[in-house]
PDB file of C-alpha atoms in Angstrom:
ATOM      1  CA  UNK B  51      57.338 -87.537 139.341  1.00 43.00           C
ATOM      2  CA  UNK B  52      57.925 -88.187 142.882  1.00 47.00           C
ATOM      3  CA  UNK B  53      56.453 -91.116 144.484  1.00 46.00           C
ATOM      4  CA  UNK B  54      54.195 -90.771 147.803  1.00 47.00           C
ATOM      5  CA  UNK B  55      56.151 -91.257 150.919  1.00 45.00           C
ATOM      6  CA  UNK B  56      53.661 -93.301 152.230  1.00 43.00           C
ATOM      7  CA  UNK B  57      54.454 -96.171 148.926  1.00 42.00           C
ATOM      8  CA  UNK B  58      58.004 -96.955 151.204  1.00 44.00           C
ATOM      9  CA  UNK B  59      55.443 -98.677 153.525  1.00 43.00           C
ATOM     10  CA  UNK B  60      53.906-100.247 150.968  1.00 42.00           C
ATOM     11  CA  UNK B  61      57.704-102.499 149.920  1.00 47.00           C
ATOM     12  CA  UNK B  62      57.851-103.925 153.506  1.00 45.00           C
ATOM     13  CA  UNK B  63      56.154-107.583 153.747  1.00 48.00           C
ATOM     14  CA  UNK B  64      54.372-106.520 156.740  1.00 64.00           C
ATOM     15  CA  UNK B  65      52.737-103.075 155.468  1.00 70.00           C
ATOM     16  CA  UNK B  66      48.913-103.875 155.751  1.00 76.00           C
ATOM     17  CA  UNK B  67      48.128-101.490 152.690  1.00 80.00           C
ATOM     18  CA  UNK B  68      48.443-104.144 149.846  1.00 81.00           C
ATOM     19  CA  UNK B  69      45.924-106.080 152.215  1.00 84.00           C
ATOM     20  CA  UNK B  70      43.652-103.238 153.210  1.00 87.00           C
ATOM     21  CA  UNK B  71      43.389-102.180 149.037  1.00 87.00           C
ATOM     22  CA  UNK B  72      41.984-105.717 148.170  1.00 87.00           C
ATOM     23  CA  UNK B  73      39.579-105.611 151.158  1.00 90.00           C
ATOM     24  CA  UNK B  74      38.440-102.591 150.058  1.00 91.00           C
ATOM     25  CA  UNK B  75      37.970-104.089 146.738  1.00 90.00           C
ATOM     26  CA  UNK B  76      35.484-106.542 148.598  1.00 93.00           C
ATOM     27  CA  UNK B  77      33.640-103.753 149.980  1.00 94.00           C
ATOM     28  CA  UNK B  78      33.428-102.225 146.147  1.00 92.00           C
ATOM     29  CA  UNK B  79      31.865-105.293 145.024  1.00 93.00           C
ATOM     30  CA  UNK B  80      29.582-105.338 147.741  1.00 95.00           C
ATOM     31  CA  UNK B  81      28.306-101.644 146.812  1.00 95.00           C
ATOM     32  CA  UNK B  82      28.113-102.197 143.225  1.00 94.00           C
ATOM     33  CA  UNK B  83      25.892-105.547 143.853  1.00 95.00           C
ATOM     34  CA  UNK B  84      23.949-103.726 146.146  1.00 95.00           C
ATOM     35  CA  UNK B  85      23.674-100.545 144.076  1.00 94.00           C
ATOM     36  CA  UNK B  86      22.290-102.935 140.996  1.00 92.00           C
ATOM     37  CA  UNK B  87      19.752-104.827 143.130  1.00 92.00           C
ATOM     38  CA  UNK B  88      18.569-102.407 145.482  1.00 91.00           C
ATOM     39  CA  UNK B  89      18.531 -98.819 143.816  1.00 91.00           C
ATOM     40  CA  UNK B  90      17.397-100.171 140.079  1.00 86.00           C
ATOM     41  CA  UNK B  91      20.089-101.859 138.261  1.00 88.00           C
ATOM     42  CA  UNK B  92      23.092 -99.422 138.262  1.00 92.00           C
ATOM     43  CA  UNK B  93      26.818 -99.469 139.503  1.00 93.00           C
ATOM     44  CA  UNK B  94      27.978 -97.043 141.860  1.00 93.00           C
ATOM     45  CA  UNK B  95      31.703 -98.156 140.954  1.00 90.00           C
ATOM     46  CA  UNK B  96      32.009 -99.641 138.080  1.00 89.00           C
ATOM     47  CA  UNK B  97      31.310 -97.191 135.353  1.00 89.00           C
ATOM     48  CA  UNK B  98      31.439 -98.922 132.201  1.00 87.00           C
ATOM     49  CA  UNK B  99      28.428-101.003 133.553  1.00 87.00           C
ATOM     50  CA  UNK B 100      26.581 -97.696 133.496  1.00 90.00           C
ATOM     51  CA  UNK B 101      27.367 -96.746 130.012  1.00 90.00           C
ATOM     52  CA  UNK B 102      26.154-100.125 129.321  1.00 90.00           C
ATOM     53  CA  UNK B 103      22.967 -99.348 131.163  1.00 88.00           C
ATOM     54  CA  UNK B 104      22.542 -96.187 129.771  1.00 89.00           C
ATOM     55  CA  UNK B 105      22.363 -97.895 126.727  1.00 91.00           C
ATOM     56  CA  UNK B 106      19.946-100.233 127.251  1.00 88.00           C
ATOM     57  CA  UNK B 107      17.797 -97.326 128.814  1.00 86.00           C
ATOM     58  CA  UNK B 108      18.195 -95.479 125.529  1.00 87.00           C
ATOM     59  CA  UNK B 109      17.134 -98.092 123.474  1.00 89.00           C
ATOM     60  CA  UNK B 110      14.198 -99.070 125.280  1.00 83.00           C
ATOM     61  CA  UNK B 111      15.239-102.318 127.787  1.00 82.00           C
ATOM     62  CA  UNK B 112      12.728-102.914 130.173  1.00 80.00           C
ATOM     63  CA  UNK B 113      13.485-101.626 133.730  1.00 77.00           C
ATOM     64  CA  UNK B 114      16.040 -99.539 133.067  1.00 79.00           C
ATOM     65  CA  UNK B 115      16.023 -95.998 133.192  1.00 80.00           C
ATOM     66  CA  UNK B 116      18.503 -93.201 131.767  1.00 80.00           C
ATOM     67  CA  UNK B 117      18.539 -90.706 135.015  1.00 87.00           C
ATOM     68  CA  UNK B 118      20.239 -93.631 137.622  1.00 89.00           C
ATOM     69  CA  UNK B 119      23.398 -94.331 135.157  1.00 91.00           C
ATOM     70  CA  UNK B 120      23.764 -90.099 134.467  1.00 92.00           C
ATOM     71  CA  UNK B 121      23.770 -89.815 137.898  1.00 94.00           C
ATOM     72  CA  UNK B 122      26.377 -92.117 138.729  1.00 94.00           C
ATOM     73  CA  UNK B 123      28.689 -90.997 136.426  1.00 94.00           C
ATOM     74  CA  UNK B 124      28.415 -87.495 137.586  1.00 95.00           C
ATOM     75  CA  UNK B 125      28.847 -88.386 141.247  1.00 95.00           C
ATOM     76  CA  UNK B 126      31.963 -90.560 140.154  1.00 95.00           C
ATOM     77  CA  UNK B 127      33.288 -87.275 138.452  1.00 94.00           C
ATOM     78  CA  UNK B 128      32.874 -85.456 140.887  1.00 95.00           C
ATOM     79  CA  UNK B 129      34.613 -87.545 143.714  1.00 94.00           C
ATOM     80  CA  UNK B 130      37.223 -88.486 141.513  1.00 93.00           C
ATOM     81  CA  UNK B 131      37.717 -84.544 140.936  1.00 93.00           C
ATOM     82  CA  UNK B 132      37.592 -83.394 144.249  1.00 92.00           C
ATOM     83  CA  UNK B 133      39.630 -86.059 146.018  1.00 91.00           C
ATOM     84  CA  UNK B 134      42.360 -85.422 142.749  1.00 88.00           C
ATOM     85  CA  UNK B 135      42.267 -81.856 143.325  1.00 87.00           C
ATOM     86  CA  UNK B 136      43.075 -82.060 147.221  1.00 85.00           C
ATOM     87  CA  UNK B 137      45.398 -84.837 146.358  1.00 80.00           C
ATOM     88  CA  UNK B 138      47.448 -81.779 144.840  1.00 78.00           C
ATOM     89  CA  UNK B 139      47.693 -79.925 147.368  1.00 75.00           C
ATOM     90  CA  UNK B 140      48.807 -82.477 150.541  1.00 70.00           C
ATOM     91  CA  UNK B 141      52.137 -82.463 151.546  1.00 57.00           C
ATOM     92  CA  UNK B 142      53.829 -85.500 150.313  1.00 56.00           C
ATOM     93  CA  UNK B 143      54.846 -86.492 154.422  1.00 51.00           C
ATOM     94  CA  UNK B 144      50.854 -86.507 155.064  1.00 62.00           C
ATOM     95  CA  UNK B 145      50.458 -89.170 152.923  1.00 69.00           C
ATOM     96  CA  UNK B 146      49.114 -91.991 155.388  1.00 68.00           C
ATOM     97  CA  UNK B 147      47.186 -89.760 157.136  1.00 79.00           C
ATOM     98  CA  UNK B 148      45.393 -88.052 153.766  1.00 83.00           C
ATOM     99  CA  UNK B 149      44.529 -91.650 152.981  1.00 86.00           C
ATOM    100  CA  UNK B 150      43.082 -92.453 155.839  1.00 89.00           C
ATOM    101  CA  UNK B 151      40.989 -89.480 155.964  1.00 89.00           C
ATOM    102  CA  UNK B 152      40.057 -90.322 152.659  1.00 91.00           C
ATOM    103  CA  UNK B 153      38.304 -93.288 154.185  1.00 93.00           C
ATOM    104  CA  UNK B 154      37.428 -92.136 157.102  1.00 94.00           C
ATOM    105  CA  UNK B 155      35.081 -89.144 154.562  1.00 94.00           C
ATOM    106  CA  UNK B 156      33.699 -92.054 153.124  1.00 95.00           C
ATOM    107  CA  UNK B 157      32.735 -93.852 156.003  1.00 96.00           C
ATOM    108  CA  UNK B 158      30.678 -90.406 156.934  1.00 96.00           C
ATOM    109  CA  UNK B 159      28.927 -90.779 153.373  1.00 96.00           C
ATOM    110  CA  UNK B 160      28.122 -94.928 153.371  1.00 96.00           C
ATOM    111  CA  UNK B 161      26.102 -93.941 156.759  1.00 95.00           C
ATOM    112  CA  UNK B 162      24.048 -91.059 154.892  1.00 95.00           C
ATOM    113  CA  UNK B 163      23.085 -92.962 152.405  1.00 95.00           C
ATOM    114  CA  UNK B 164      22.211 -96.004 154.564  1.00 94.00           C
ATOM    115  CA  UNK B 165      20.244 -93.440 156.689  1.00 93.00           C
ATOM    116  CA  UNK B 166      18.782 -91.769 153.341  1.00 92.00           C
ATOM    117  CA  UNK B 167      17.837 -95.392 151.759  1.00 91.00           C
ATOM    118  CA  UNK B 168      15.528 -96.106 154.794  1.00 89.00           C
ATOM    119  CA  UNK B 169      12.972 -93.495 153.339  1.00 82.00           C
ATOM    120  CA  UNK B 170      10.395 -95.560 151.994  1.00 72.00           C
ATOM    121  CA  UNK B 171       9.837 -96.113 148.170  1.00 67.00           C
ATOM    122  CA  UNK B 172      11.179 -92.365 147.292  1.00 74.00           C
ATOM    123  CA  UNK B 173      12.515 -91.619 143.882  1.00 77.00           C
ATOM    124  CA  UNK B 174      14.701 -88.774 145.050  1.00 80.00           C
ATOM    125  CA  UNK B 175      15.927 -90.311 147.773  1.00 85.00           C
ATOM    126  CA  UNK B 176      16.912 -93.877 145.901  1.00 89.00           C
ATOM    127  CA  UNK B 177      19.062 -91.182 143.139  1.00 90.00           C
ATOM    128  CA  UNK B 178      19.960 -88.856 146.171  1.00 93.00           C
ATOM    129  CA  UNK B 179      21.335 -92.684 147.694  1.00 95.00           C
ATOM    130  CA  UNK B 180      23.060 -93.557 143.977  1.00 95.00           C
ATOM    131  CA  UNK B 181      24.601 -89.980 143.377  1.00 95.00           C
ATOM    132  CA  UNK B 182      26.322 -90.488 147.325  1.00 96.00           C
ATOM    133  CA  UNK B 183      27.917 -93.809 147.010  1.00 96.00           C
ATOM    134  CA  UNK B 184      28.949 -93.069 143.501  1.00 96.00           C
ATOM    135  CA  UNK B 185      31.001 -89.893 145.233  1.00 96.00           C
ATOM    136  CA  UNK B 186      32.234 -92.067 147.958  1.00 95.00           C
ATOM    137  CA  UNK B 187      33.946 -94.514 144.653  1.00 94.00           C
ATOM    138  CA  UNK B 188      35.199 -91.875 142.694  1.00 93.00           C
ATOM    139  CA  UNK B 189      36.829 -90.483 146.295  1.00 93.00           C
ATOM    140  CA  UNK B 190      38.125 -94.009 147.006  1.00 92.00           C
ATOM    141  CA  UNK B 191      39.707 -94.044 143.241  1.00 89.00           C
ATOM    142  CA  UNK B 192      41.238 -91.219 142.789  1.00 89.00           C
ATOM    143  CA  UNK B 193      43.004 -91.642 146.365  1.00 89.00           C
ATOM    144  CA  UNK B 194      44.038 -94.962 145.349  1.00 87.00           C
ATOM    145  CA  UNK B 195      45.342 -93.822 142.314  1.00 85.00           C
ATOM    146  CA  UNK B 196      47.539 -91.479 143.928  1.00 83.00           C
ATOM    147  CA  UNK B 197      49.106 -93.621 146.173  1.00 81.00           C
ATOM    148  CA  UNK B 198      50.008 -95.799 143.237  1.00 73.00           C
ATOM    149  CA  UNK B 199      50.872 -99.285 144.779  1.00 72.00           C
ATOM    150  CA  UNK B 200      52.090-101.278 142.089  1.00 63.00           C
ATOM    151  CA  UNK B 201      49.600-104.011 140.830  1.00 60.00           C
ATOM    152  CA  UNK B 202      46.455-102.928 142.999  1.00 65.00           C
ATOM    153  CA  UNK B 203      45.354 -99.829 141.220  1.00 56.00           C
ATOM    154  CA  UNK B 204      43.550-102.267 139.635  1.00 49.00           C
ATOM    155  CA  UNK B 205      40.558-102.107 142.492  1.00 50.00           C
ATOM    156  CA  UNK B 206      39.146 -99.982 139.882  1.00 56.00           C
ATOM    157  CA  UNK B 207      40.418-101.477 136.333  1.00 63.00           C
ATOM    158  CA  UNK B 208      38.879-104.592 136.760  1.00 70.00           C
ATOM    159  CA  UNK B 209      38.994-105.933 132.953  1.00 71.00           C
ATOM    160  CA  UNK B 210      42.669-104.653 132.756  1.00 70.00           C
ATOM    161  CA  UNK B 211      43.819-106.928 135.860  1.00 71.00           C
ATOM    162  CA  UNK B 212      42.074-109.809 134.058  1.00 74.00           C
ATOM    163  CA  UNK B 213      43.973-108.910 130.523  1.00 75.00           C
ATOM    164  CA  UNK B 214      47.685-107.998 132.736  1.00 72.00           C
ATOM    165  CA  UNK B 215      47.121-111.651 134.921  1.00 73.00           C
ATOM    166  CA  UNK B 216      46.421-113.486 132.032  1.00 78.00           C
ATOM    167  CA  UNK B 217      48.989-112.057 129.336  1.00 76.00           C
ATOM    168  CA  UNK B 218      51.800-112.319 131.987  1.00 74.00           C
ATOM    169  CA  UNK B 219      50.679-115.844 132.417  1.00 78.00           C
ATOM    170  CA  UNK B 220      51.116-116.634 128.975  1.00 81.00           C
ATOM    171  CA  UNK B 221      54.435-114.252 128.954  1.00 76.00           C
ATOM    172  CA  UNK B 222      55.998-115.778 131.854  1.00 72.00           C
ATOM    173  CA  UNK B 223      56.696-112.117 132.568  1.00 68.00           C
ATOM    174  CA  UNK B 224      55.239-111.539 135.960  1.00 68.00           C
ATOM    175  CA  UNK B 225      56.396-111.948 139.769  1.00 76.00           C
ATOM    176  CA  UNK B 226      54.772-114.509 141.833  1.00 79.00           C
ATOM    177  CA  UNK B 227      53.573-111.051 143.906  1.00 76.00           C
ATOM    178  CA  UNK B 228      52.218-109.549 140.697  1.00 75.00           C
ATOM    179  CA  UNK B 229      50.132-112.813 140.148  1.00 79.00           C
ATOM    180  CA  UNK B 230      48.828-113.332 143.433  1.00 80.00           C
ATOM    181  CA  UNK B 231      47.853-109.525 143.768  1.00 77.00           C
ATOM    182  CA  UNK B 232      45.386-109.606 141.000  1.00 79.00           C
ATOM    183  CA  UNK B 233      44.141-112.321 141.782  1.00 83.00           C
ATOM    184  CA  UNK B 234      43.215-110.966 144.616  1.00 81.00           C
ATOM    185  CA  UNK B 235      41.605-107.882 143.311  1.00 82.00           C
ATOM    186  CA  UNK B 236      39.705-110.381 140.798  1.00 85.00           C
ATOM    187  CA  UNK B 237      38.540-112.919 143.633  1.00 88.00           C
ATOM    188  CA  UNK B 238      37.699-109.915 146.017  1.00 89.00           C
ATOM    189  CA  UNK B 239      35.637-108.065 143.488  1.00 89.00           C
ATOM    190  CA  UNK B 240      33.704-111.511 142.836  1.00 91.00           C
ATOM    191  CA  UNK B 241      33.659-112.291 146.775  1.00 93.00           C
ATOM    192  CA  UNK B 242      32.065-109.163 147.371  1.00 93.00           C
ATOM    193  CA  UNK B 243      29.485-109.299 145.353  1.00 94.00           C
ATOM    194  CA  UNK B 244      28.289-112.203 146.614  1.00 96.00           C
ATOM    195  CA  UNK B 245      28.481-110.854 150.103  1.00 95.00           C
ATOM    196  CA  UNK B 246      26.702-107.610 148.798  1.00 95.00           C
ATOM    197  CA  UNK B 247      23.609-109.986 147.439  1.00 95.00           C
ATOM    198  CA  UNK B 248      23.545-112.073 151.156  1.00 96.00           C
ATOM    199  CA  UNK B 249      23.607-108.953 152.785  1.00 95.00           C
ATOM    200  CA  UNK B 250      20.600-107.269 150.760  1.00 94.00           C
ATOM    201  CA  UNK B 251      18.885-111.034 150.982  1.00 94.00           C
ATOM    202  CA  UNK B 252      19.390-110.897 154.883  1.00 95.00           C
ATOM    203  CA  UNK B 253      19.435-107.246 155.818  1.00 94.00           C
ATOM    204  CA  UNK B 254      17.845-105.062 153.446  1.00 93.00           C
ATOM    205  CA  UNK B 255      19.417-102.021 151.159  1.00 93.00           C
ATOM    206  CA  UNK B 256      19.836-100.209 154.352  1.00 93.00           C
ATOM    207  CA  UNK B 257      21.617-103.016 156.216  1.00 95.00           C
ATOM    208  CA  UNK B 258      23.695-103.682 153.440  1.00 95.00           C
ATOM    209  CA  UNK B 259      24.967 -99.795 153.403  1.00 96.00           C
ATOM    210  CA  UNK B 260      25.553-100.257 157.356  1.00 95.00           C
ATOM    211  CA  UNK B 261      27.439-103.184 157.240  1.00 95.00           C
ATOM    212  CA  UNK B 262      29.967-102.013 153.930  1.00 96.00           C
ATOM    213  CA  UNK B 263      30.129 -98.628 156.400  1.00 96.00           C
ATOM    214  CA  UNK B 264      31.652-100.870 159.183  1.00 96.00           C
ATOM    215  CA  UNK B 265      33.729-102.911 157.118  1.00 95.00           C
ATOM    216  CA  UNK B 266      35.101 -99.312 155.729  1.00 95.00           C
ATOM    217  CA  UNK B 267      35.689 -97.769 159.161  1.00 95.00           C
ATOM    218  CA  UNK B 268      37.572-100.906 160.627  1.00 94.00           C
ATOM    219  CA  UNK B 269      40.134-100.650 157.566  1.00 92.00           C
ATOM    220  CA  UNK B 270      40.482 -96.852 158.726  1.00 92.00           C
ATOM    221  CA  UNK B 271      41.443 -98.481 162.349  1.00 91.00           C
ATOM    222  CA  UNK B 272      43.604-100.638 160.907  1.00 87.00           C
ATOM    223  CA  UNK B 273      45.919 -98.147 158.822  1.00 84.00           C
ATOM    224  CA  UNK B 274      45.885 -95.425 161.886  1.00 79.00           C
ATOM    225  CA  UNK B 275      46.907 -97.361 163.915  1.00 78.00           C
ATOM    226  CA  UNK B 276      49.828 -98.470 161.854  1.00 68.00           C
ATOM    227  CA  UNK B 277      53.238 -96.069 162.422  1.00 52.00           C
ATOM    228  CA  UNK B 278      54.365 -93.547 160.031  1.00 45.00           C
ATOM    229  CA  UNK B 279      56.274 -94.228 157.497  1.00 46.00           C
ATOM    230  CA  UNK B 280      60.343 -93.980 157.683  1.00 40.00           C
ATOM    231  CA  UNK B 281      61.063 -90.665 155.092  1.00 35.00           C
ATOM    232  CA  UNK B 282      64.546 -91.914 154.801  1.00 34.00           C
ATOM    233  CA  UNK B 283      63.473 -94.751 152.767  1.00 40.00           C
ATOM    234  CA  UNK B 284      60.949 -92.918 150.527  1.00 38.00           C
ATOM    235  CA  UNK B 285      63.796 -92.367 147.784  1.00 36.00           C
ATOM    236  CA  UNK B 286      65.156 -96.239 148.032  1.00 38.00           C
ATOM    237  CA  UNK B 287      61.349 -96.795 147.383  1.00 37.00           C
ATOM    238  CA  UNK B 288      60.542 -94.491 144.909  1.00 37.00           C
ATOM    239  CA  UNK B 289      63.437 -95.341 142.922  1.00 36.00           C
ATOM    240  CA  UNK B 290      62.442 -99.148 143.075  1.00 36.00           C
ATOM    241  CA  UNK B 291      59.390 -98.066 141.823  1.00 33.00           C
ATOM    242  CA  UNK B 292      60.243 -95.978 138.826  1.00 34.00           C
ATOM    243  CA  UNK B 293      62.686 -98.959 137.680  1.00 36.00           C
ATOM    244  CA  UNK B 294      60.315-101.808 138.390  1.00 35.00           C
TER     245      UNK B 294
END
């Protein structure tokens, strides 16, 4: 399978993609501590904390409640599927641009829901505020997914950069690049939930969504303003790829 055009960007030391995927990372944890403290105890990313939740709903846990978890999943699903689907049908040259647009979607969505969390003490407008940011992660994942930058697809796959850094510790088997890039996506998932919890201390749910919206729409400045990438290297790259 042929490799986005956009990934030859991605082997060049200066390519700000690798650095934009682990800020985004921070912004993830930021929504998923935010999600879990502000709109009752449920991850808008990270989906295996919601079957956990959904759990603990089911078997009686105070404070948690089985409709918050559903409804995350679903609205993961359904980003995931409909950023997939019209990751089919780009043309491979559009790459860059898809992405960006991508983020630039989500951006739109991270305002709603800051402007729909400022209703006061609504049920349906705290699930309406769960069921958007969940869309805007399954968007973000299944675009990441596609561009397929070795070592950071992991923004989403927390556990499994914890169990690849720490076997190819022990295995001697990774690059010095593989190391320090999940690291990164472990110390930017941590970082930003800590910034999520200051920013809900500080600025309330509605803040919080604001401020992860900015953060979101400066990375979209920074990759379109970055030039296209050079299609006579996309093979060189995908090749490298395929055999690395």
């Amino acid at each position: 399978m042929q490799r986005p055009k956009f990934l030859s960007r991605a082997q060049a030391c200066k390519d700000p993609l690798p650095t934009v995927i682990v800020l985004l990372t921070v912004t993830g944890g930021m929504l998923d501590a935010i999600s879990f403290l502000g709109l009752g105890q449920v991850f808008v990313g990270m989906m295996t904390g919601n079957v956990i939740t959904f759990g603990f709903a089911l078997g009686g846990a105070p404070h948690f409640t089985e409709l918050a978890p559903v409804l995350a999943v679903l609205g993961f699903v359904a980003g995931v599927m409909s950023t997939a689907r019209a990751a089919r049908r780009r043309q491979e040259a559009d790459s860059s641009r898809w992405f960006t647009a991508v983020l630039l979607l989500e951006t739109t969505l991270l305002l709603t829901a800051a402007v729909i969390s400022t209703v006061p003490h609504a049920v349906a407008g705290r699930n309406t505020v769960v069921t958007v940011l969940a869309v805007t992660m399954g968007m973000r994942c299944a675009a990441l997914r596609s561009l397929a930058v070795p070592e950071l697809q992991a923004t989403f796959a927390l556990t499994g950069a914890l169990i690849a850094l720490l076997h190819d510790i022990c295995a001697g088997s990774a690059s010095s690049v593989q190391l320090l890039r999940r690291l990164g996506i472990i110390g930017a998932t941590c970082a930003g939930a800590a910034v999520g919890v200051t920013a809900m201390t500080h600025l309330g749910l509605s803040g919080a969504l604001g401020t992860v919206a900015l953060a979101v729409a400066a990375l979209v400045v920074v990759l379109h303003r970055q030039p296209a990438a050079d299609p006579a290297a996309a093979p060189a790259s995908a090749s490298a790829l395929r055999n690395g």
